[in-house]
Structures are given as C-alpha cells and as structure tokens.
CSV table of C-alpha atoms and ligand atoms in Angstrom, one decimal:
chain,number,residue,atom,x,y,z
S,1,MET,CA,98.4,52.2,79.0
S,2,LYS,CA,102.0,52.4,78.9
S,3,ARG,CA,102.0,55.1,76.3
S,4,ILE,CA,99.4,57.2,78.2
S,5,ASN,CA,101.7,57.0,81.3
S,6,HIS,CA,104.4,58.2,79.3
S,7,TYR,CA,102.6,61.2,78.0
S,8,LEU,CA,101.3,61.9,81.6
S,9,LEU,CA,104.9,61.9,82.8
S,10,LEU,CA,105.8,64.4,80.2
S,11,LEU,CA,102.8,66.8,80.8
S,12,PRO,CA,104.2,68.9,83.5
S,13,ALA,CA,107.3,69.7,81.3
S,14,ILE,CA,105.0,70.4,78.2
S,15,LEU,CA,102.9,72.6,80.4
S,16,LEU,CA,105.9,74.4,81.7
S,17,SER,CA,107.5,75.1,78.3
S,18,SER,CA,104.3,76.5,76.9
S,19,CYS,CA,103.8,78.6,79.9
S,20,ASN,CA,107.3,80.0,79.3
S,21,ALA,CA,106.5,80.6,75.7
S,22,GLN,CA,103.6,82.7,76.8
S,23,LYS,CA,105.6,84.5,79.4
S,24,GLU,CA,108.2,85.4,76.8
S,25,LYS,CA,105.2,86.7,74.5
S,26,ASN,CA,104.0,88.8,77.2
S,27,THR,CA,107.4,90.2,78.1
S,28,VAL,CA,108.1,91.2,74.5
S,29,SER,CA,107.9,95.0,74.4
S,30,LEU,CA,108.7,98.0,72.1
S,31,LYS,CA,111.4,99.3,74.5
S,32,ASP,CA,113.0,95.7,74.7
S,33,SER,CA,112.8,95.1,71.0
S,34,TYR,CA,114.3,98.3,70.1
S,35,LYS,CA,116.8,98.6,73.0
S,36,ASN,CA,119.9,98.6,70.8
S,37,ASP,CA,118.4,101.1,68.4
S,38,PHE,CA,116.8,104.1,70.3
S,39,TYR,CA,114.8,105.0,73.2
S,40,ILE,CA,111.1,104.3,72.8
S,41,GLY,CA,109.2,107.3,74.6
S,42,THR,CA,105.7,108.4,75.3
S,43,ALA,CA,104.1,111.5,76.6
S,44,LEU,CA,102.4,111.5,80.0
S,45,ASP,CA,99.5,113.3,81.1
S,46,ALA,CA,99.0,114.3,84.7
S,47,ASN,CA,97.0,111.2,85.6
S,48,GLN,CA,99.5,109.0,84.3
S,49,ILE,CA,102.4,110.9,86.3
S,50,GLU,CA,100.4,110.3,89.3
S,51,GLU,CA,99.9,106.6,88.4
S,52,LYS,CA,96.0,107.0,88.8
S,53,ASN,CA,95.2,104.0,86.4
S,54,ALA,CA,96.9,100.8,87.3
S,55,LYS,CA,96.4,99.1,83.8
S,56,GLU,CA,97.8,102.2,82.0
S,57,ASP,CA,100.6,102.5,84.5
S,58,SER,CA,101.7,98.8,83.9
S,59,LEU,CA,101.6,99.3,80.0
S,60,ILE,CA,103.6,102.4,80.2
S,61,LYS,CA,106.3,100.7,82.5
S,62,LYS,CA,106.3,97.6,80.0
S,63,GLU,CA,106.7,99.4,76.6
S,64,PHE,CA,108.4,102.6,77.2
S,65,ASN,CA,111.9,103.8,78.5
S,66,ALA,CA,111.8,107.4,77.7
S,67,ILE,CA,109.1,109.9,79.1
S,68,THR,CA,108.0,113.5,78.1
S,69,ALA,CA,105.4,115.4,80.1
S,70,GLU,CA,102.7,116.3,77.7
S,71,ASN,CA,101.7,119.5,79.3
S,72,ILE,CA,102.7,120.0,82.9
S,73,MET,CA,106.1,121.6,82.3
S,74,LYS,CA,105.0,124.1,80.0
S,75,SER,CA,105.4,127.6,81.2
S,76,MET,CA,101.7,128.3,82.0
S,77,PHE,CA,101.8,125.4,84.6
S,78,VAL,CA,105.3,125.5,85.8
S,79,HIS,CA,105.6,129.3,86.1
S,80,PRO,CA,102.1,130.9,86.4
S,81,ALA,CA,103.1,134.1,87.8
S,82,LYS,CA,106.3,136.1,87.7
S,83,ASP,CA,107.5,135.3,91.2
S,84,LYS,CA,105.7,131.9,91.4
S,85,TYR,CA,106.9,128.5,90.3
S,86,ASP,CA,104.8,125.3,90.7
S,87,PHE,CA,106.9,122.2,90.6
S,88,ALA,CA,104.5,119.9,92.3
S,89,LEU,CA,103.7,117.8,89.2
S,90,SER,CA,107.1,118.1,87.5
S,91,ASP,CA,108.8,116.8,90.6
S,92,LYS,CA,106.4,113.6,90.4
S,93,PHE,CA,107.2,113.4,86.8
S,94,VAL,CA,111.0,113.3,87.4
S,95,ALA,CA,110.6,111.1,90.3
S,96,TYR,CA,108.6,108.7,88.2
S,97,GLY,CA,111.3,108.6,85.5
S,98,GLU,CA,114.0,107.9,88.0
S,99,LYS,CA,111.9,105.2,89.9
S,100,ASN,CA,111.4,103.3,86.4
S,101,LYS,CA,115.0,104.1,85.1
S,102,MET,CA,113.7,106.0,82.1
S,103,PHE,CA,115.2,108.6,79.9
S,104,ILE,CA,113.8,111.9,81.0
S,105,HIS,CA,113.0,114.5,78.5
S,106,GLY,CA,112.1,118.2,79.5
S,107,HIS,CA,109.3,119.9,77.5
S,108,THR,CA,109.6,122.7,77.0
S,109,LEU,CA,111.4,126.0,78.2
S,110,ILE,CA,110.9,128.7,75.6
S,111,TRP,CA,107.6,128.4,73.5
S,112,HIS,CA,105.1,131.0,72.3
S,113,SER,CA,102.3,128.7,73.2
S,114,GLN,CA,100.8,127.8,76.5
S,115,LEU,CA,102.4,130.7,78.2
S,116,ALA,CA,101.2,132.2,81.4
S,117,PRO,CA,99.2,135.3,80.8
S,118,TRP,CA,101.6,137.5,82.6
S,119,MET,CA,104.4,136.5,80.0
S,120,THR,CA,102.4,137.6,77.1
S,121,GLU,CA,102.2,141.0,78.5
S,122,ILE,CA,106.1,141.4,78.6
S,123,LYS,CA,106.8,144.4,76.0
S,124,ASP,CA,110.2,145.4,76.8
S,125,SER,CA,113.6,143.9,76.0
S,126,THR,CA,115.1,144.3,79.6
S,127,GLU,CA,111.9,142.6,81.2
S,128,MET,CA,112.1,139.6,78.7
S,129,LYS,CA,115.8,139.0,79.1
S,130,ALA,CA,115.2,139.0,82.9
S,131,PHE,CA,112.4,136.6,82.4
S,132,MET,CA,114.3,134.2,80.1
S,133,LYS,CA,117.2,134.1,82.5
S,134,ASP,CA,115.0,133.4,85.6
S,135,HIS,CA,112.9,130.9,83.9
S,136,ILE,CA,115.6,128.8,82.2
S,137,THR,CA,118.1,129.0,85.1
S,138,THR,CA,115.5,128.1,87.8
S,139,ILE,CA,113.9,125.4,85.9
S,140,VAL,CA,117.1,123.6,84.4
S,141,SER,CA,119.2,124.1,87.6
S,142,LYS,CA,116.4,122.5,89.7
S,143,TYR,CA,116.6,119.1,87.8
S,144,LYS,CA,120.3,119.4,87.1
S,145,GLY,CA,121.7,115.9,86.6
S,146,ARG,CA,118.2,114.4,86.5
S,147,ILE,CA,116.7,115.5,83.3
S,148,ASP,CA,118.6,113.9,80.4
S,149,SER,CA,117.6,116.3,77.6
S,150,TRP,CA,115.6,119.7,77.2
S,151,ASP,CA,113.5,121.2,74.4
S,152,VAL,CA,115.1,124.5,75.1
S,153,VAL,CA,113.2,126.3,72.2
S,154,ASN,CA,110.1,124.9,70.6
S,155,GLU,CA,108.3,126.0,67.3
S,156,ALA,CA,110.4,129.3,66.5
S,157,LEU,CA,110.1,129.0,62.8
S,158,ASN,CA,107.4,129.7,60.3
S,159,ASP,CA,106.5,127.1,57.6
S,160,ASP,CA,108.5,129.1,55.1
S,161,GLY,CA,111.6,128.9,57.1
S,162,THR,CA,111.6,132.5,58.5
S,163,LEU,CA,111.6,133.3,62.0
S,164,ARG,CA,108.2,133.2,63.9
S,165,LYS,CA,107.2,136.8,65.1
S,166,SER,CA,106.7,135.5,68.7
S,167,VAL,CA,106.8,137.6,71.9
S,168,PHE,CA,110.3,136.4,72.1
S,169,LEU,CA,111.4,137.5,68.5
S,170,ASN,CA,109.5,140.7,69.0
S,171,THR,CA,111.1,141.9,72.2
S,172,LEU,CA,114.6,140.6,71.8
S,173,GLY,CA,115.3,140.0,67.9
S,174,GLU,CA,117.0,136.6,67.1
S,175,GLN,CA,119.6,136.7,69.6
S,176,TYR,CA,117.0,135.0,72.1
S,177,LEU,CA,117.7,132.0,70.3
S,178,VAL,CA,121.4,131.9,71.2
S,179,ASP,CA,121.0,133.1,74.6
S,180,ALA,CA,118.3,130.6,75.5
S,181,PHE,CA,120.7,127.7,74.6
S,182,LYS,CA,123.6,129.4,76.4
S,183,LEU,CA,121.4,130.0,79.7
S,184,ALA,CA,120.3,126.3,79.5
S,185,ALA,CA,124.0,125.0,79.0
S,186,ALA,CA,125.2,127.2,81.8
S,187,ALA,CA,122.3,125.7,84.2
S,188,ASP,CA,123.2,122.1,83.4
S,189,PRO,CA,126.4,121.6,81.2
S,190,LYS,CA,125.6,117.8,80.8
S,191,THR,CA,122.0,117.6,79.8
S,192,ASP,CA,121.3,117.4,76.0
S,193,LEU,CA,119.9,120.6,74.4
S,194,TYR,CA,117.4,120.3,71.5
S,195,TYR,CA,115.7,122.6,69.2
S,196,ASN,CA,112.2,121.2,68.5
S,197,ASP,CA,109.6,121.8,65.9
S,198,TYR,CA,106.8,120.4,63.6
S,199,ASN,CA,106.9,120.3,59.8
S,200,ASN,CA,110.8,120.7,59.9
S,201,GLU,CA,111.2,117.7,57.7
S,202,GLU,CA,109.8,119.7,54.9
S,203,PRO,CA,112.3,121.3,52.7
S,204,ALA,CA,111.7,125.0,53.2
S,205,LYS,CA,111.2,124.8,57.1
S,206,ARG,CA,114.3,122.4,57.2
S,207,GLU,CA,116.3,125.0,55.4
S,208,GLY,CA,115.2,127.6,58.0
S,209,ASN,CA,115.9,125.0,60.8
S,210,ILE,CA,119.5,124.4,59.4
S,211,ASN,CA,120.2,128.1,59.3
S,212,LEU,CA,118.8,128.4,62.8
S,213,ILE,CA,121.1,125.7,64.2
S,214,LYS,CA,124.2,127.3,62.4
S,215,LYS,CA,123.2,130.5,64.1
S,216,ILE,CA,122.9,129.1,67.5
S,217,LYS,CA,126.3,127.3,67.1
S,218,ALA,CA,128.1,130.6,65.5
S,219,GLY,CA,126.8,132.6,68.5
S,220,GLY,CA,128.4,130.2,70.9
S,221,GLY,CA,125.5,128.4,71.9
S,222,LYS,CA,125.5,124.6,72.7
S,223,ILE,CA,122.9,122.5,70.8
S,224,ASP,CA,123.0,118.7,70.8
S,225,GLY,CA,119.9,117.7,68.9
S,226,VAL,CA,117.0,118.4,66.8
S,227,GLY,CA,113.6,117.3,67.5
S,228,ILE,CA,111.1,116.5,64.7
S,229,GLN,CA,107.6,116.3,66.2
S,230,ALA,CA,106.3,113.9,63.7
S,231,HIS,CA,102.6,114.9,63.9
S,232,TRP,CA,102.1,112.9,60.6
S,233,ARG,CA,99.5,111.8,58.3
S,234,LEU,CA,98.7,108.4,56.3
S,235,GLU,CA,100.0,109.8,53.1
S,236,SER,CA,102.7,112.5,54.1
S,237,PRO,CA,105.4,113.4,54.5
S,238,SER,CA,107.1,111.0,52.2
S,239,ILE,CA,109.7,108.7,53.6
S,240,GLU,CA,112.1,110.4,51.3
S,241,MET,CA,111.6,113.7,52.9
S,242,ILE,CA,112.0,112.4,56.4
S,243,GLU,CA,115.2,110.5,55.4
S,244,GLU,CA,116.6,113.6,53.7
S,245,SER,CA,115.9,115.4,57.0
S,246,ILE,CA,117.6,112.8,59.1
S,247,LEU,CA,120.8,113.0,57.0
S,248,ALA,CA,120.8,116.7,56.7
S,249,TYR,CA,120.5,117.4,60.6
S,250,SER,CA,122.8,114.7,61.6
S,251,ALA,CA,125.3,116.1,59.0
S,252,LEU,CA,125.5,119.1,61.3
S,253,GLY,CA,126.8,116.7,64.1
S,254,LEU,CA,123.3,116.7,65.8
S,255,LYS,CA,121.4,113.9,67.4
S,256,VAL,CA,117.9,113.5,65.8
S,257,ALA,CA,114.9,112.7,67.8
S,258,PHE,CA,111.3,112.1,66.8
S,259,THR,CA,109.6,113.7,69.8
S,260,GLU,CA,105.7,113.7,69.3
S,261,LEU,CA,105.0,111.0,66.8
S,262,ASP,CA,101.3,110.2,65.9
S,263,ILE,CA,99.4,109.6,62.7
S,264,THR,CA,96.0,111.2,62.1
S,265,VAL,CA,93.8,109.1,60.1
S,266,LEU,CA,91.0,111.6,59.9
S,267,PRO,CA,90.2,114.2,57.3
S,268,ASN,CA,92.3,117.4,57.6
S,269,PRO,CA,90.4,120.8,57.6
S,270,TRP,CA,91.7,122.8,54.6
S,271,ASP,CA,94.5,120.5,54.1
S,272,LEU,CA,96.0,121.6,57.3
S,273,LYS,CA,99.6,120.4,57.9
S,274,GLY,CA,101.5,120.7,61.1
S,275,ALA,CA,100.7,121.2,64.7
S,276,ASP,CA,99.9,124.8,65.4
S,277,VAL,CA,98.1,124.4,68.7
S,278,ASN,CA,96.2,127.7,68.2
S,279,GLN,CA,94.4,126.5,65.1
S,280,ASN,CA,90.8,125.2,65.6
S,281,PHE,CA,88.1,124.3,63.1
S,282,GLU,CA,84.4,123.6,63.3
S,283,GLY,CA,83.4,120.0,63.6
S,284,SER,CA,80.8,118.0,61.3
S,285,ALA,CA,79.9,114.4,60.7
S,286,LYS,CA,82.0,114.3,57.6
S,287,MET,CA,84.9,115.5,59.4
S,288,ASN,CA,84.5,112.6,62.0
S,289,PRO,CA,84.0,109.4,59.9
S,290,TYR,CA,84.9,106.6,62.5
S,291,PRO,CA,83.2,107.7,65.7
S,292,GLU,CA,82.6,104.1,66.8
S,293,LYS,CA,85.4,102.0,65.1
S,294,LEU,CA,88.2,102.3,62.9
S,295,PRO,CA,87.6,100.4,59.6
S,296,ASP,CA,89.8,97.3,59.0
S,297,SER,CA,91.1,98.9,55.7
S,298,VAL,CA,92.2,102.0,57.6
S,299,GLN,CA,93.8,99.9,60.4
S,300,VAL,CA,95.9,98.1,57.7
S,301,LYS,CA,97.0,101.4,56.2
S,302,LEU,CA,97.9,102.8,59.7
S,303,ALA,CA,99.9,99.6,60.3
S,304,GLU,CA,101.7,100.0,56.9
S,305,ARG,CA,102.5,103.5,57.6
S,306,TYR,CA,104.0,102.9,60.9
S,307,ALA,CA,106.0,100.0,59.4
S,308,SER,CA,107.6,102.1,56.7
S,309,ILE,CA,108.3,104.8,59.1
S,310,PHE,CA,110.1,102.5,61.5
S,311,LYS,CA,111.9,100.7,58.8
S,312,LEU,CA,113.4,104.1,58.0
S,313,PHE,CA,114.4,104.6,61.7
S,314,LEU,CA,116.0,101.5,61.9
S,315,LYS,CA,118.1,102.1,58.8
S,316,HIS,CA,119.1,105.4,60.5
S,317,GLN,CA,119.2,104.1,64.2
S,318,ASP,CA,122.8,105.4,64.5
S,319,LYS,CA,121.7,108.9,63.9
S,320,ILE,CA,118.5,108.7,66.1
S,321,SER,CA,118.5,109.2,69.8
S,322,ARG,CA,114.7,108.7,70.7
S,323,VAL,CA,111.5,107.9,69.2
S,324,THR,CA,108.6,109.3,71.3
S,325,PHE,CA,104.7,108.8,70.8
S,326,TRP,CA,102.4,111.7,71.7
S,327,GLY,CA,100.4,109.9,74.3
S,328,VAL,CA,100.2,106.1,75.4
S,329,HIS,CA,96.8,105.3,73.7
S,330,ASP,CA,94.2,106.6,71.4
S,331,GLY,CA,91.7,107.3,74.0
S,332,GLN,CA,94.1,110.2,75.3
S,333,SER,CA,95.3,111.5,72.1
S,334,TRP,CA,95.3,115.3,71.7
S,335,LEU,CA,94.2,114.7,68.1
S,336,ASN,CA,90.6,113.8,69.4
S,337,ASP,CA,90.5,117.5,69.9
S,338,TRP,CA,92.6,119.2,67.6
S,339,PRO,CA,92.3,120.8,65.2
S,340,ILE,CA,88.4,120.0,65.6
S,341,LYS,CA,87.1,119.4,69.0
S,342,GLY,CA,85.2,116.1,70.0
S,343,ARG,CA,86.3,113.9,67.1
S,344,THR,CA,87.5,110.2,67.5
S,345,ASN,CA,91.0,109.6,66.1
S,346,TYR,CA,93.3,106.6,66.2
S,347,PRO,CA,96.9,107.8,65.8
S,348,LEU,CA,98.7,105.6,68.2
S,349,LEU,CA,99.8,102.1,68.8
S,350,PHE,CA,97.5,101.2,71.5
S,351,ASP,CA,93.6,101.7,71.2
S,352,LYS,CA,91.6,103.3,74.0
S,353,ASP,CA,91.2,100.0,75.7
S,354,LEU,CA,94.9,99.7,75.8
S,355,LYS,CA,94.9,96.8,73.4
S,356,PRO,CA,97.8,96.7,70.9
S,357,LYS,CA,96.7,97.6,67.3
S,358,LYS,CA,97.8,96.1,64.0
S,359,ALA,CA,100.2,99.0,63.9
S,360,TYR,CA,101.8,97.7,67.1
S,361,GLN,CA,102.4,94.3,65.5
S,362,SER,CA,103.8,95.7,62.4
S,363,VAL,CA,106.4,97.9,64.5
S,364,MET,CA,107.3,94.8,66.4
S,365,THR,CA,107.5,92.5,63.4
S,366,LEU,CA,110.2,94.6,62.0
S,367,LYS,CA,112.5,93.5,64.8
S,368,GLU,CA,111.5,90.0,64.7
S,369,THR,CA,112.3,89.4,61.1
S,370,LYS,CA,115.7,91.1,61.5
S,371,LYS,CA,116.8,88.7,64.1
B,1,LIG,C1,99.7,119.6,73.0
B,1,LIG,C2,99.1,118.8,74.1
B,1,LIG,O1,99.1,117.4,73.6
B,1,LIG,C3,97.6,119.2,74.3
B,1,LIG,O2,97.1,118.5,75.5
B,1,LIG,C4,97.5,120.8,74.6
B,1,LIG,O3,96.3,121.1,74.8
B,1,LIG,C5,98.3,121.4,73.6
B,1,LIG,O4,99.4,121.0,73.4
B,1,LIG,N1,103.4,120.7,69.7
B,1,LIG,C6,103.9,120.4,70.9
B,1,LIG,C7,103.2,120.0,72.1
B,1,LIG,O5,105.1,120.9,71.3
B,1,LIG,O6,103.5,120.5,73.3
B,1,LIG,C8,101.7,120.0,71.8
B,1,LIG,O7,101.0,119.2,72.8
B,1,LIG,C9,101.4,119.5,70.5
B,1,LIG,C10,102.1,120.3,69.3
C-alpha cells in the first residue's frame, strides 16, 4: 500500500515530464533544426498566401522560415498590361512573411516564361529597355527594405551554356543581363540579387553560368548569389556534381541558394532533365505508376536521396544561404502536372495529408546525430 501511495505521489511529475517530452517532439521542426545552417524555405501558392487552410498554415509557420511566391509575382500576374500593375497578392505575400518573421524572396523579375502577352509582342530595343526599367524599378522599389532577396534574372541559359534566345536577348543583346542587375541594385541597394536557373549544376551549363556571372560583374552589375533550382531526380545529378557547383560558385564570392528543391520519383519522358515549363508530354499508365500510394521501397529511396543531399548541404553550410522546397506538400506540387498532366508525384517532405514522410525523418535525423 505504502509503495502504491509513493507512485501515486509521483504520478503528476511523471505525466508532466512525458508531456514535456511530447511537447518537445512537437516543436522540433526543419527551421529550428537547421537554424544555424541556412534558411529552410517553401514556395507558397495563392491559397497559402491567403491562409485559406488552417492546417497547412500552421505547418508552414512551424516548419519554414523563408518563403517564395510560387507564381503570383511572375510578370503575367503582377504586370498584366503595359500601364497596369496588380500588387494585391504580392502585398499579402510580403505581409505574411513579415508577420511571421520569415526571410522573403522575390521570384522573379526577368524571365521568358509566364510573361503577360503584351510583353511577348515587344520587338524593338527602345521599347524593351523602357519595359525593363519600368518593371524592375517599380516592383523592387515598391518592396524596398522588405524583400530580402530577388531572382533578378531566371533561366537565361541553354543547357549547353549558351545564352537562351529569349525575347530579352533578341531585342537587347547580352547587355540586358548587366542592365537588369544594375536596375535592381539602384531600386534597392541592400536586397540580395540572384541569378537563378535549373541544371546549372551540370558542367556545361555551370560553365556558362560562371561566364554569365563574370560578365555581370565586369559590366558593373551587383550580383550577390546564384540560385540552383534543384528540380532533381532520384538518381541524378550526382552528389559530386552538386558539390563541385557549390565550390565553383562560392569561389566567385557568391552565396549559393537551392531555390526550388523537389525530387521526382516518376519516369521521365524521353529522359527529360531540367524544368522548362513549356515542355509537356502525353500521359499513360506506364508514366503514372503510383496513382494511389508510393511503394515503401521508393519511399526509402527518396529518404536516402534527401539524406545524402542534406548531408552535402550541411558540409557546405557556410556557403549556402537558403534551401527552399518547391511547395509545402506533395498534393500541391507542380510535378503532378509537369511534364505530364494529371500524374501523382511524391517529391516533397510532406505527403498530401500533410504528414511528414520518411524523407522528413531522414533530413531531421542528420541534425539529431550531429548533436
Ligand atoms: C512553376 C510553378 O510551380 C507552376 O505552378 C507554374 O504553372 C509553372 O511554373 N522554374 C521556375 C518556377 O523558376 O517559377 C517554375 O514554377 C518551375 C520551374
């Protein structure tokens, strides 16, 4: 009896301590685990910016300390007509980041995709120069001191490292690259300015990217960082190739950010690499092998792939400013519709029900074992 009483007396303390342990477990998050290494970001769609889903919203606030707008700051949305800007959603996006004390990244100023139709019709250099000046100056000054970094130019390179024949190159020649960075720096001298691309960890494109950065600097442009989009696959690119890229870009004095990280687990049509949003392919059952559930074996592969990538990121955390996932959870990923519409992909750390996947645990475990 005496012994039972003794335990009864201790019971509240035992319950409290297990409750605290539980609480601790619940408060462990990506952003806290990696807080001394780099920002952990996510891309937000319009509903998330507007906090439409309370469960998603609390997950975003718990796990991430950096945000990028997945679409709403692209020129077709923010600058739909020559004399018309629409900042309704980007105002909300910036306010969301400020309210939650997050690092706010602007995506993107000069990009050949998702342009408003009127922009694609610009044929002449005078008109294009005027567009660039107005577009960059208006947007960057509007958020001066509030947006921490910008993708000034997105995807100016071909995979072989040559310059993409975009509407900008065609009308202005390569000087447009230097001018874009100069205009952004003039509008907000303190924000960090990035060049962002996909496949720029591959040797040929990396070479082209290095030349491009040197050209921007030689022309008097201010450039602070390079964004590697990181739309990757289970088997490629190799960790060595990613490491060589981190070293090569940071040797130029730039910050390296991984800006749109996701890993497709689905077959790739014609071995397609990269993230050209204009490419689309026909669907078939063979190309959509896991419509209901991801098999455990692939779940494990994805977890191992994420672990080796984050292990490398930790090794070079002094050179890496931010790692941003392209979406919060699998259900919203653009990879469900690109490059084939209507597939079920599993590229992120949270599943469509917002549950952490094995890949989440593997990324977290890297930090636990380091302690
Ligand atoms: C994608 C968005 O995720 C999709 O919703 C949209 O339909 C197309 O663009 N590189 C980029 C991103 O820089 O802006 C792209 O985002 C993915 C590839």
